[in-house]
Each structure stands twice: as structure tokens, then as C-alpha cells.
mmCIF file of C-alpha atoms and ligand atoms in Angstrom:
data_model
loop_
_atom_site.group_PDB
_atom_site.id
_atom_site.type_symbol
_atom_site.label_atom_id
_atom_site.label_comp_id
_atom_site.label_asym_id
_atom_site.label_seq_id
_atom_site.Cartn_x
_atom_site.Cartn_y
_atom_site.Cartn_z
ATOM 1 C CA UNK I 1 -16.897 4.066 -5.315
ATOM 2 C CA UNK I 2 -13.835 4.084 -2.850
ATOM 3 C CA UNK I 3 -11.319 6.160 -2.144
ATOM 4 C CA UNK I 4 -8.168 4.607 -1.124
ATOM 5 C CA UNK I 5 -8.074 1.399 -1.325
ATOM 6 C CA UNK I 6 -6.370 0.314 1.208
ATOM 7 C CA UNK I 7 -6.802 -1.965 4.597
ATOM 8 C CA UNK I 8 -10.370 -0.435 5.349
ATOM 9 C CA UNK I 9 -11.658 0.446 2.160
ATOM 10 C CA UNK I 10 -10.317 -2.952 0.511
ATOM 11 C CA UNK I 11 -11.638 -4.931 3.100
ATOM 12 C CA UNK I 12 -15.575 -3.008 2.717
ATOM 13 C CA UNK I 13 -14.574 -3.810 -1.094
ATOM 14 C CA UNK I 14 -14.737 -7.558 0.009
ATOM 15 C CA UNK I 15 -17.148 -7.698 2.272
ATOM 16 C CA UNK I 16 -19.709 -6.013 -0.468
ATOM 17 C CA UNK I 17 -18.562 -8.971 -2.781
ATOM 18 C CA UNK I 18 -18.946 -11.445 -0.856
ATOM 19 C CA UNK I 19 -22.279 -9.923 0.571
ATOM 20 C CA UNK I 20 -23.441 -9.782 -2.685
ATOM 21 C CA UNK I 21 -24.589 -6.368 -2.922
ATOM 22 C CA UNK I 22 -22.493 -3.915 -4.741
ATOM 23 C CA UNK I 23 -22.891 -4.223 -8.293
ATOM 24 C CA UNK I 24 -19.658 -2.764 -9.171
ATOM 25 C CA UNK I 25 -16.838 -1.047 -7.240
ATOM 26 C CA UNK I 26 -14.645 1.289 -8.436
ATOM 27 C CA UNK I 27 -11.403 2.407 -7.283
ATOM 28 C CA UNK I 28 -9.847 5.948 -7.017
ATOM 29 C CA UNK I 29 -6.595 6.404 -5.438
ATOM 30 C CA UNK I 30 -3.573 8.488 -4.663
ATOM 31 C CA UNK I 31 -0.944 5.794 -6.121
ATOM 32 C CA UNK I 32 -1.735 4.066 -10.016
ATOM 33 C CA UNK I 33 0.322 1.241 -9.073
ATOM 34 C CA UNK I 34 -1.462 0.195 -5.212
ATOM 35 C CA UNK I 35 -4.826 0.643 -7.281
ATOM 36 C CA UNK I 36 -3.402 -1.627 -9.867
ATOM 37 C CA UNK I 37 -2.507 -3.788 -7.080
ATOM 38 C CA UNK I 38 -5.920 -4.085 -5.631
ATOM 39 C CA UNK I 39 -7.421 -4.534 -8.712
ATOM 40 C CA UNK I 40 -4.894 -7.651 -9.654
ATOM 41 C CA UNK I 41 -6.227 -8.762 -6.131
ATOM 42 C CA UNK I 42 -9.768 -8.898 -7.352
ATOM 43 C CA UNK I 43 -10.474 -6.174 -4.241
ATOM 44 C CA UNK I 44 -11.758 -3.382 -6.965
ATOM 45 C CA UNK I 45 -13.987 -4.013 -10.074
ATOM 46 C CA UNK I 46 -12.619 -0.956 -12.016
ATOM 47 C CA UNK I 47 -9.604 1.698 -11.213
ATOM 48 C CA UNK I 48 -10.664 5.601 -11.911
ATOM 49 C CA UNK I 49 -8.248 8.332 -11.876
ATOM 50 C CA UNK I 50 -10.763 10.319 -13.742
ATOM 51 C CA UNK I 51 -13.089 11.875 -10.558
ATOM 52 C CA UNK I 52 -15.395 13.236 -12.809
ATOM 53 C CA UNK I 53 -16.433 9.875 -14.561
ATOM 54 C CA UNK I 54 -16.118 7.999 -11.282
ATOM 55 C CA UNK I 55 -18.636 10.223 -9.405
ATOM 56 C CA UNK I 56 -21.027 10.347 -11.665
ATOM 57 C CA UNK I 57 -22.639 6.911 -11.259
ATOM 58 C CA UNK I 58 -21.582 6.593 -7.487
ATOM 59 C CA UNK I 59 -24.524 5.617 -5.649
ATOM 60 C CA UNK I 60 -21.795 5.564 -2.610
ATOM 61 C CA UNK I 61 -19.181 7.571 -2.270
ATOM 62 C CA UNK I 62 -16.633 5.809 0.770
ATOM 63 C CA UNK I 63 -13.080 8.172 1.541
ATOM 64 C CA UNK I 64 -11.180 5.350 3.394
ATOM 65 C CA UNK I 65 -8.012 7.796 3.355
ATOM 66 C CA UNK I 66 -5.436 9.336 6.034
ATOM 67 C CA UNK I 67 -7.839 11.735 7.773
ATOM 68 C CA UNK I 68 -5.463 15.016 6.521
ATOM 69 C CA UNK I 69 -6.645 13.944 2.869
ATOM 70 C CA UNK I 70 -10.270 14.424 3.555
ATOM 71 C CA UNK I 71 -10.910 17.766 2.341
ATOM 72 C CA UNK I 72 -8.597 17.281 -0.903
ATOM 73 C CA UNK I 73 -11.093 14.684 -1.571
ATOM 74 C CA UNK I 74 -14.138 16.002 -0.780
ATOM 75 C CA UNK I 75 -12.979 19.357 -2.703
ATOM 76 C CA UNK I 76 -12.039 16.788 -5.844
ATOM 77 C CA UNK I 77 -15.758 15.332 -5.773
ATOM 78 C CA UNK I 78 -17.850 18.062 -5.076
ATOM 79 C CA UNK I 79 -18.191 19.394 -8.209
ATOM 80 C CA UNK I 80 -19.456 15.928 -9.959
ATOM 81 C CA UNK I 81 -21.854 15.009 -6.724
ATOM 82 C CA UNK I 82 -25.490 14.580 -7.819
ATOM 83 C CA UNK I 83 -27.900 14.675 -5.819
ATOM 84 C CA UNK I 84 -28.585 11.117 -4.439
ATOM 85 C CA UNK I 85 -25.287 10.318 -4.087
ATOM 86 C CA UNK I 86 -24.094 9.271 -0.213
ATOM 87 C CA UNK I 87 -21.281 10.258 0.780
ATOM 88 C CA UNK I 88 -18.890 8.684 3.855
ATOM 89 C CA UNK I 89 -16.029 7.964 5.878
ATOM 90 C CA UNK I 90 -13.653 5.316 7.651
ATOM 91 C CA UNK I 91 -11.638 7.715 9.219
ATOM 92 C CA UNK I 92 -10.501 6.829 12.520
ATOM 93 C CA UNK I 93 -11.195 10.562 14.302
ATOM 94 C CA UNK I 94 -14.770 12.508 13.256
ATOM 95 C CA UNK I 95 -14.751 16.045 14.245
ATOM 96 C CA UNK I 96 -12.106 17.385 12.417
ATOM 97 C CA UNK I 97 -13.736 15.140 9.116
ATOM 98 C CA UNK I 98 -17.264 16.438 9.663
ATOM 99 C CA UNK I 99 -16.215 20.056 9.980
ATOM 100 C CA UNK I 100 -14.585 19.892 6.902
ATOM 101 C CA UNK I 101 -17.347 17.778 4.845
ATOM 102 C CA UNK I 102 -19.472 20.761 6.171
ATOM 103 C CA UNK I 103 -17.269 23.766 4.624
ATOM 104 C CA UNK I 104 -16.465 22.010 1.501
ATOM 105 C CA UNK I 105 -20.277 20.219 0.434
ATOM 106 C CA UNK I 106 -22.118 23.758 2.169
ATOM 107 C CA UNK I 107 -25.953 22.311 0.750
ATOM 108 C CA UNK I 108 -24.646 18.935 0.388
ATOM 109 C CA UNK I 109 -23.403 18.310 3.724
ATOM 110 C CA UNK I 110 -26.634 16.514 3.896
ATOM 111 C CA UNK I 111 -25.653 14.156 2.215
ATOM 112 C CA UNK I 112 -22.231 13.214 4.134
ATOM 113 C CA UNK I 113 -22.384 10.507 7.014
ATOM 114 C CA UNK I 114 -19.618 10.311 8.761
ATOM 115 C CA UNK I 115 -18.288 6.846 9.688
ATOM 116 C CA UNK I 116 -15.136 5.097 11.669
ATOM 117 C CA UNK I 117 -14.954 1.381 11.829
ATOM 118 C CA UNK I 118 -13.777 -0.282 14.757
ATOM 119 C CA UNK I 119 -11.960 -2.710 13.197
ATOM 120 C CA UNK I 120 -8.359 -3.072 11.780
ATOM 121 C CA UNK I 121 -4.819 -3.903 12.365
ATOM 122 C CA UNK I 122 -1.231 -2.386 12.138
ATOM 123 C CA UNK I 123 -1.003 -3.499 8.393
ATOM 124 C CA UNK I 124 -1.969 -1.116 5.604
ATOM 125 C CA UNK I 125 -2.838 -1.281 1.881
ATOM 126 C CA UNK I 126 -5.376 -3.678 0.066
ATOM 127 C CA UNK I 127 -3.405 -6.634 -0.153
ATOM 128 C CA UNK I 128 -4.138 -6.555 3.962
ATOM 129 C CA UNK I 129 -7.776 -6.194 3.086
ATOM 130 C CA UNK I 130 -10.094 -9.052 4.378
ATOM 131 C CA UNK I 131 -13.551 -9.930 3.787
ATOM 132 C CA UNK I 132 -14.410 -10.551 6.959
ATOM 133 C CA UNK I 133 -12.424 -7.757 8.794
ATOM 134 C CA UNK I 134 -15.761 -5.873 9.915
ATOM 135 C CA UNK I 135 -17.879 -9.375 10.770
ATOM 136 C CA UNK I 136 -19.486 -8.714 14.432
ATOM 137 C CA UNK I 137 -17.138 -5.793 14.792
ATOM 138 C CA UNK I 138 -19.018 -2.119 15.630
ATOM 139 C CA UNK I 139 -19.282 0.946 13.377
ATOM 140 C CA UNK I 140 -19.763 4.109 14.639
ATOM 141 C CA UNK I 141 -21.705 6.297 12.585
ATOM 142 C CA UNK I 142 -21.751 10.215 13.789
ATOM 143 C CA UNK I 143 -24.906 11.927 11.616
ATOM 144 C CA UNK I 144 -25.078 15.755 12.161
ATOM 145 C CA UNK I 145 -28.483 17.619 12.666
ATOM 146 C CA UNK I 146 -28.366 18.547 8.741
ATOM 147 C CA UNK I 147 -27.815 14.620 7.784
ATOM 148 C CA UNK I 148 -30.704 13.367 5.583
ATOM 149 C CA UNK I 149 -32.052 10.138 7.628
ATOM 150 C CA UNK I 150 -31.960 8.682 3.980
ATOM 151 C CA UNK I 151 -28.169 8.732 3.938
ATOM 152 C CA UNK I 152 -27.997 7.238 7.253
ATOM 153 C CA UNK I 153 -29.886 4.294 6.338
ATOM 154 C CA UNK I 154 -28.143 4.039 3.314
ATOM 155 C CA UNK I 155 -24.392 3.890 4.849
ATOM 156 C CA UNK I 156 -25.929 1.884 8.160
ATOM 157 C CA UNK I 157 -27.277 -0.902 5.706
ATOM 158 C CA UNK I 158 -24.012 -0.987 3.719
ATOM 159 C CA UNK I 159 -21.672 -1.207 7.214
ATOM 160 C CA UNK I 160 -24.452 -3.803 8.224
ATOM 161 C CA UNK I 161 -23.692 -6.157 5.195
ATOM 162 C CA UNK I 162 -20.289 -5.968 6.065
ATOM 163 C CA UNK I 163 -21.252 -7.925 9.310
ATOM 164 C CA UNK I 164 -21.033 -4.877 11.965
ATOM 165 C CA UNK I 165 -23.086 -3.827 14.469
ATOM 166 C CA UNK I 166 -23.973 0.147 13.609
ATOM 167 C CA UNK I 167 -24.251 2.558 16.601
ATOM 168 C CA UNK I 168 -24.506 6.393 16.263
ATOM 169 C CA UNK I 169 -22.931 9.297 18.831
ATOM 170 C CA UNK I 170 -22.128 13.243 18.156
ATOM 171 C CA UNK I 171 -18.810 13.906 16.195
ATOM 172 C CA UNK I 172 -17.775 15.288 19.966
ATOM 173 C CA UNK I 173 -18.665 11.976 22.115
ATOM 174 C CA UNK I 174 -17.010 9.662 19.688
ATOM 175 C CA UNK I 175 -13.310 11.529 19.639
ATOM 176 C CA UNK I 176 -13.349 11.778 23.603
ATOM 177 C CA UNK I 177 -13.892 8.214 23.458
ATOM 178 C CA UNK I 178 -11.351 7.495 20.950
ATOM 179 C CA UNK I 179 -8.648 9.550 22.692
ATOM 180 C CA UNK I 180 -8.872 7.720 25.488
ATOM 181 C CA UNK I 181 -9.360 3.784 24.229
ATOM 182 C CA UNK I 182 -7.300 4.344 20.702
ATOM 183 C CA UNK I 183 -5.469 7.090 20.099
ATOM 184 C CA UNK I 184 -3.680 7.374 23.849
ATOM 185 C CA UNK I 185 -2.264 3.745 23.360
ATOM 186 C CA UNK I 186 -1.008 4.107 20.229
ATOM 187 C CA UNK I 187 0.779 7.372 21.719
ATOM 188 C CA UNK I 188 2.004 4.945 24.066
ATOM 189 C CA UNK I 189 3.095 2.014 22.343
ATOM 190 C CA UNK I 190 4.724 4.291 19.337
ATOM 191 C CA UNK I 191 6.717 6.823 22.365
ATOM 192 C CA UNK I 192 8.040 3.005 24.356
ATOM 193 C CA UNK I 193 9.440 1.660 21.040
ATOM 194 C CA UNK I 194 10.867 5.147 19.643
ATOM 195 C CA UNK I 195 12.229 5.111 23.528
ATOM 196 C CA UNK I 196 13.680 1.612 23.292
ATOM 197 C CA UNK I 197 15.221 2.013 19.861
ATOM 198 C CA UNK I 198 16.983 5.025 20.334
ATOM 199 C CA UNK I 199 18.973 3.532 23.046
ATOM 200 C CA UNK I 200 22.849 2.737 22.603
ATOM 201 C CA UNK I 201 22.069 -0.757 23.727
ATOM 202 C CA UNK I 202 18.685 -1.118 21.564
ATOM 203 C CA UNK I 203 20.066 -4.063 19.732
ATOM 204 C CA UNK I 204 20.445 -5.958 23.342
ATOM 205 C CA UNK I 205 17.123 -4.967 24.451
ATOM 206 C CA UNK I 206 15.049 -5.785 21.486
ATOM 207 C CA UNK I 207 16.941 -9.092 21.566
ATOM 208 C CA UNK I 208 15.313 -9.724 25.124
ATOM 209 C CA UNK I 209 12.136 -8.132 24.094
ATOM 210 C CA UNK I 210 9.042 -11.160 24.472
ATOM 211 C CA UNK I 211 5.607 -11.480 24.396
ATOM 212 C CA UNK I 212 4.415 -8.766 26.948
ATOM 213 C CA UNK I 213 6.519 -6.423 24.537
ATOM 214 C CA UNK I 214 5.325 -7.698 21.996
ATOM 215 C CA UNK I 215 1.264 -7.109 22.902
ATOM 216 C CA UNK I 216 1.829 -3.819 24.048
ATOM 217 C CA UNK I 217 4.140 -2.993 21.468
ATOM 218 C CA UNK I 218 2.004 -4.836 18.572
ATOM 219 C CA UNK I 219 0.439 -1.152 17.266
ATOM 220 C CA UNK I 220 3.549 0.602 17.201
ATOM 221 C CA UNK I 221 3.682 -1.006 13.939
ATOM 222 C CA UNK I 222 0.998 1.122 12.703
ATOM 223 C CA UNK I 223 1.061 3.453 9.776
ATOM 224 C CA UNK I 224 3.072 6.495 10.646
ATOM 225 C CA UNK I 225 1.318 9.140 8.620
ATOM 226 C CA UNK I 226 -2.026 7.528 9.189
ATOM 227 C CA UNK I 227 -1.391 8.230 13.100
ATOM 228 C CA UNK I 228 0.366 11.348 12.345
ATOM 229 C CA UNK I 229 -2.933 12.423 11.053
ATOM 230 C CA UNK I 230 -5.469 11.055 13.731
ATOM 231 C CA UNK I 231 -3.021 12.644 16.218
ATOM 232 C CA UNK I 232 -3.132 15.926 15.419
ATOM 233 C CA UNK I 233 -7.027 15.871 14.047
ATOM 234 C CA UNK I 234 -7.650 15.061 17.631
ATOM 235 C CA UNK I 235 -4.778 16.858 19.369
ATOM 236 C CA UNK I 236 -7.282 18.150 22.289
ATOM 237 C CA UNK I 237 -8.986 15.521 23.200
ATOM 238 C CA UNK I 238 -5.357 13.539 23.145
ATOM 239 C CA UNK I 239 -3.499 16.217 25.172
ATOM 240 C CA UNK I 240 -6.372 15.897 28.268
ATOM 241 C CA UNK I 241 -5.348 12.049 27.736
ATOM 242 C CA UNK I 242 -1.823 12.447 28.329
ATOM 243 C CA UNK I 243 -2.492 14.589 31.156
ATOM 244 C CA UNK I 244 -4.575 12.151 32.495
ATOM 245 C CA UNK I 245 -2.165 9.628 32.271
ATOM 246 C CA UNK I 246 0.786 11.566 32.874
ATOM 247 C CA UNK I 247 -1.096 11.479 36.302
ATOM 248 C CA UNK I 248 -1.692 7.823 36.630
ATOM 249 C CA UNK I 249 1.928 7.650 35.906
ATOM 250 C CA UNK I 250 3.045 9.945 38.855
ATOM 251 C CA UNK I 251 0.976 7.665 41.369
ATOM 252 C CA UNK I 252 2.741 5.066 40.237
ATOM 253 C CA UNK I 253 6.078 6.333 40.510
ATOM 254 C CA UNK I 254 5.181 7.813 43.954
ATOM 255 C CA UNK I 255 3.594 4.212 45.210
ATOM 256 C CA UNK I 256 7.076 2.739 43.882
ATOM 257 C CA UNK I 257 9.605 5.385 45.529
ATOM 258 C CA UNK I 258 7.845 5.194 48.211
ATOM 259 C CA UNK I 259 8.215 1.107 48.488
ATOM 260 C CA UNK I 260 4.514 0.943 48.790
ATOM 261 C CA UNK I 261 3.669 -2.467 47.551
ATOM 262 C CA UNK I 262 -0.253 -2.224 49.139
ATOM 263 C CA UNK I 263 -1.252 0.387 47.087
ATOM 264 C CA UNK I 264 0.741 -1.004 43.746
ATOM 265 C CA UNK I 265 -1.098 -4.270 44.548
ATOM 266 C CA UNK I 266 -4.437 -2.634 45.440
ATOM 267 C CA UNK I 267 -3.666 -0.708 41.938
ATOM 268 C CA UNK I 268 -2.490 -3.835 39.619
ATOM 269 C CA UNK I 269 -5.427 -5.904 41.113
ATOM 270 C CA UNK I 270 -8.113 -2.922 39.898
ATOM 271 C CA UNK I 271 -6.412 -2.868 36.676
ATOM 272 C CA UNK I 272 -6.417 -6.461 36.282
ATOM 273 C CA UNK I 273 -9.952 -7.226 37.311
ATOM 274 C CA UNK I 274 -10.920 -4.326 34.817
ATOM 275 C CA UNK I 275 -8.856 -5.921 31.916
ATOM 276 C CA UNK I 276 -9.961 -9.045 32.725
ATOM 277 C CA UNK I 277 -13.607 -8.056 32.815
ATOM 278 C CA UNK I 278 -13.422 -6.155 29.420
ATOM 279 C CA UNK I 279 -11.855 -9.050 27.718
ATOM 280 C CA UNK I 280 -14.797 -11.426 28.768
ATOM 281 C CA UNK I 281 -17.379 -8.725 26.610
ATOM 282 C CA UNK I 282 -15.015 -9.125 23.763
ATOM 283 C CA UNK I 283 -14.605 -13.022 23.798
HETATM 284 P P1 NAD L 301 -4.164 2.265 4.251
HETATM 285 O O1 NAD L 301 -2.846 2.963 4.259
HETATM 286 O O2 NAD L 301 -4.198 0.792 4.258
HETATM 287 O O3 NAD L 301 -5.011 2.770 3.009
HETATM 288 C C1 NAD L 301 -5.155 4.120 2.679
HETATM 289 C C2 NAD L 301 -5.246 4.213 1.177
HETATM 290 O O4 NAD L 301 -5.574 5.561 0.835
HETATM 291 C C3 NAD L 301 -3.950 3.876 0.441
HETATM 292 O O5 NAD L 301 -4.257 2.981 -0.617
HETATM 293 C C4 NAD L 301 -3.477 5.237 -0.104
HETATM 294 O O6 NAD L 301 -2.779 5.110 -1.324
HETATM 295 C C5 NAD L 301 -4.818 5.942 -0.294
HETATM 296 N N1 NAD L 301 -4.748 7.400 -0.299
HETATM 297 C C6 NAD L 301 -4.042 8.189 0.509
HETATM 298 N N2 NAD L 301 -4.254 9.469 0.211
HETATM 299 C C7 NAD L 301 -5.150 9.477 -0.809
HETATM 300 C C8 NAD L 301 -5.748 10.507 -1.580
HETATM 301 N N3 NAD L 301 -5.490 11.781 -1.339
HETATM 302 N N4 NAD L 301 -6.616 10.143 -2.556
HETATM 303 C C9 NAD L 301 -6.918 8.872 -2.799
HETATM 304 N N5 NAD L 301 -6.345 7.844 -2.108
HETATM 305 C C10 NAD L 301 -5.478 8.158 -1.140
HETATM 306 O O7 NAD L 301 -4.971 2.871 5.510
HETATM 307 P P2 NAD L 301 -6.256 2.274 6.237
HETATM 308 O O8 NAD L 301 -5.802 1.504 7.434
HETATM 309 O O9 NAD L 301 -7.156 1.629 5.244
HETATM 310 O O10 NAD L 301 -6.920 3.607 6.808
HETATM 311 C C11 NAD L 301 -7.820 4.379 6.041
HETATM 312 C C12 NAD L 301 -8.691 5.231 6.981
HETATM 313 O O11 NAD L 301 -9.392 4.358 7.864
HETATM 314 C C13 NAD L 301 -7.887 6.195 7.848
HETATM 315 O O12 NAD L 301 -8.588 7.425 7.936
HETATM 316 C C14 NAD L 301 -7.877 5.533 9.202
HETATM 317 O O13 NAD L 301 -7.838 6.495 10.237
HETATM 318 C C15 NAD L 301 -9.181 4.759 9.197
HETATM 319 N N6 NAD L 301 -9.189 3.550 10.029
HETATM 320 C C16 NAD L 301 -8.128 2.718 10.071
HETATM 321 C C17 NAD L 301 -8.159 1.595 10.889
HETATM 322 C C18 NAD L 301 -6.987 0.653 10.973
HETATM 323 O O14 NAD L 301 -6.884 -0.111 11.927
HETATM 324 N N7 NAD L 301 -6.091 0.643 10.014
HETATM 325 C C19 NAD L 301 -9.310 1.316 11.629
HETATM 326 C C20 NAD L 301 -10.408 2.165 11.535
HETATM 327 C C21 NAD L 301 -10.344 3.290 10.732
#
């Protein structure tokens, strides 16, 4: 059973299908018509509306929903959970998502894994959904203490027939990370086109605007309340990030006021050899 059926939890929808293994998936959603959608799509076997009936067979439970939503859910479901019944996450920060699958289940936190592909895109909603949006792509699952190694199994061997490669970290390691690889460049790409467009000559610049814009731009196009909510779910970890960039920044500036073309080189050529090194892992 998934909730929101969107980019992430369409595209697990598919990759179940096509792996064979999910007998029958059913829908629930915030919006009738995008659950209509995805089943017209052949993403979803059945649409629910009715929690109650749509728990109560779940064998998995997946919230693929705007982080903020997560204990509306949880709080929707937790009255029809039985016992064997798995319960996880996409969402894209895991502190904030674990500390509130822990007030709301209480006993049955046990049985929550929490869970953030990373895998996706800047387009939203199941008819972006793909099959093979998760092949050779890495899921990081963050178990608590309390979290039945049944249920970890469970959610690693469903992630795994999606193609990924599973790894687990604390709730803690894996939105430090985030902050700093994620969530800080989509701060940046979303503050240089906000920037950009509210200038009186945006028209002439976005007319210039090529392909280096357009990489480092390319996330901006991301789903505003989806970021809204990662933002602010990880708003500590994120402000150290700015900081720490603010800082990088500054040198920069300095190095350039200063007409100090040594150090920006000595700087650009780190940065390059780094982004050139990473790439080669990803190729
Ligand atoms: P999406 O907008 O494509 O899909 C979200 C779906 O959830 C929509 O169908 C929406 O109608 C539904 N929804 C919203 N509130 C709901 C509610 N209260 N009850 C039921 N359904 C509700 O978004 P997405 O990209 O699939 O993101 C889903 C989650 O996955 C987010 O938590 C995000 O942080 C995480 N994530 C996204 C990406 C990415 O690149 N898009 C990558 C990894 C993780």
C-alpha cells in the first residue's frame, strides 16, 4: 500500500511490477483525481480513500509524501495497523520522520523503517514515475535501536527488487550528510534563480542563460512545498551548511578583490579535480 503516489512512490509501484513481486498495490492519496491518474497509468492496482480498508491487508505500508505530511499519515493508519504490518518511508530528510513515527506508533515504532531513496528528479507526480528510477541507485535505510530486524529485511528486500543498493546509518548521520550533498544545493540553485528572476532585466538574462545555467540551475525546478518541507525538517543541519558556505564564499570574494588569481586557480583546480573524481564513481 502507498501513500502518495507520486514520482517516488509511483516509480517503487513500477519497479514491484515489473519485479514481479507485489501482488497488488493499492493507492491512497491526498488528491482523487492524481490517484485516478496513476491508476489510468497502470502505476496503482486499486485507489483507497478508505484508510481503514486499505490498512488492513497491507503487508507494506510505504508514505512517499512531503515530509510535513508524515505524522497526518501515520496518525490516519495507526489505528488499523496489525501487527505484521511494515511500515516505511521515501522521505528525503529522517530525523524529523523517525521522531514522529516514534510519538505517533509508541509500541509500534517497531515496526517503522525509515527509508530515503537516492534517486529522483525535479519532476513530481506519477505520470513522472519510472520503473527503473531506483536500478543501481542507493537507499538509505536508518533503523532505530527499537526496529524489529524483521522489518528491516522486509523493506531492504523490497528497495532491493527495485534494483538499489541498501545501506543503513543513524537518523543523525544521514541528515548531516544530506544537508551538505542535497539540501545545500538546492538552497542554492532555488536562491540564484529567485535572484535572477526578480531582476528588472530578468527577461534579458534568462535569454542569455546556457548550459552551465542550466546544470546548476536544473533543481531549481523542484517541487516547492516538497523542499519547503525538507528545508525546515532539517533547518539545523542546513543552517551549519550555509555557514559553511557562506565561508567558502567570503574566500572567494576576498581571493577576487584582492586580484589573486593563484589562489582562485589553486582553488578552481581542487574543486575541479574533486568534481572530476566524484563523477568517475558515478559513471
Ligand atoms: P510527488 O509530489 O511526486 O508525490 C507526492 C505525492 O504525495 C502526490 O501524489 C501528493 O498528492 C501525495 N500527497 C501529498 N500529501 C499527501 C497526504 N497527506 N496523504 C496522501 N498523499 C499525499 O513527490 P515525490 O518526489 O514523489 O516525493 C515524495 C517523498 O519522497 C518526499 O518526502 C521527498 O522528500 C522524497 N524524495 C523525493 C525525491 C525526488 O527527487 N523527488 C528523491 C528522494 C526522496
Amino acid at each position: 500500500m502507498i501513500f502518495g503516489v507520486g514520482l517516488i512512490g509511483g516509480s517503487v509501484a513500477l519497479a514491484l511490477k515489473k519485479a514481479g513481486i507485489a501482488v497488488q498495490i493499492i493507492g491512497v492519496g491526498r488528491s482523487l483525481e492524481s490517484l485516478q491518474e496513476a491508476k489510468n497509468l497502470g502505476v496503482i492496482d486499486t485507489l483507497e480513500i478508505n484508510i481503514q480498508a486499505a490498512c488492513h491487508a497491507a503487508e507494506i505500508i510505504l508514505i512517499a509524501v512531503p515530509v510535513a505530511q508524515t505524522t497526518a499519515i501515520l496518525q490516519s493508519i495507526k489505528p488499523y495497523l496489525n501487527a505484521n504490518t511494515v511500515i516505511t518511508d521515501a522521505g528525503s530528510t529522517k530525523g524529523d520522520v523517525l521522531a514522529a513515527a516514534k510519538i505517533v506508533l509508541g509500541e509500534q515504532f517497531k515496526q517503522f523503517v525509515g527509508g530515503h531513496p537516492i534517486a529522483g528528479a525535479e519532476k513530481s507526480g506519477a505520470s513522472a514515475a519510472k520503473a527503473d528510477l531506483f536500478q543501481a541507485k542507493n537507499v538509505v535505510l536508518t533503523p532505530a535501536p527499537e526496529t524489529s530486524i524483521h522489518a528491516v529485511a522486509s523493506i531492504s528486500r523490497l528497495w532491493q527488487a527495485c534494483g538499489a543498493n541498501v545501506s543503513e546509518m543513524s537518523a543523525q548521520t544521514h541528515d548531516s550528510i544530506f544537508a551538505a550533498v542535497s539540501h545545500l544545493p538546492h538552497l542554492l540553485a532555488f536562491a540564484l534563480v529567485d535572484d535572477i528572476a526578480s531582476r528588472p532585466n530578468a527577461e534579458q538574462l534568462f535569454g542569455f542563460a546556457a548550459s552551465g545555467f542550466r546544470d546548476f540551475t536544473r533543481i531549481a525546478g523542484s517541487h516547492p512545498e516538497m523542499w519547503r518541507d525538507i528545508s525546515l525538517a532539517n533547518k539545523d543541519a542546513l543552517l551549519g551548511e550555509i555557514n559553511a558556505f557562506e565561508e567558502e564564499l567570503s574566500q572567494i570574494k576576498k581571493l577576487l578583490a584582492d586580484e589573486n588569481g593563484a589562489g582562485l586557480q589553486i582553488l578552481f583546480e581542487r574543486a575541479s579535480t574533486a568534481r572530476n573524481n566524484w563523477a568517475k564513481t558515478q559513471q
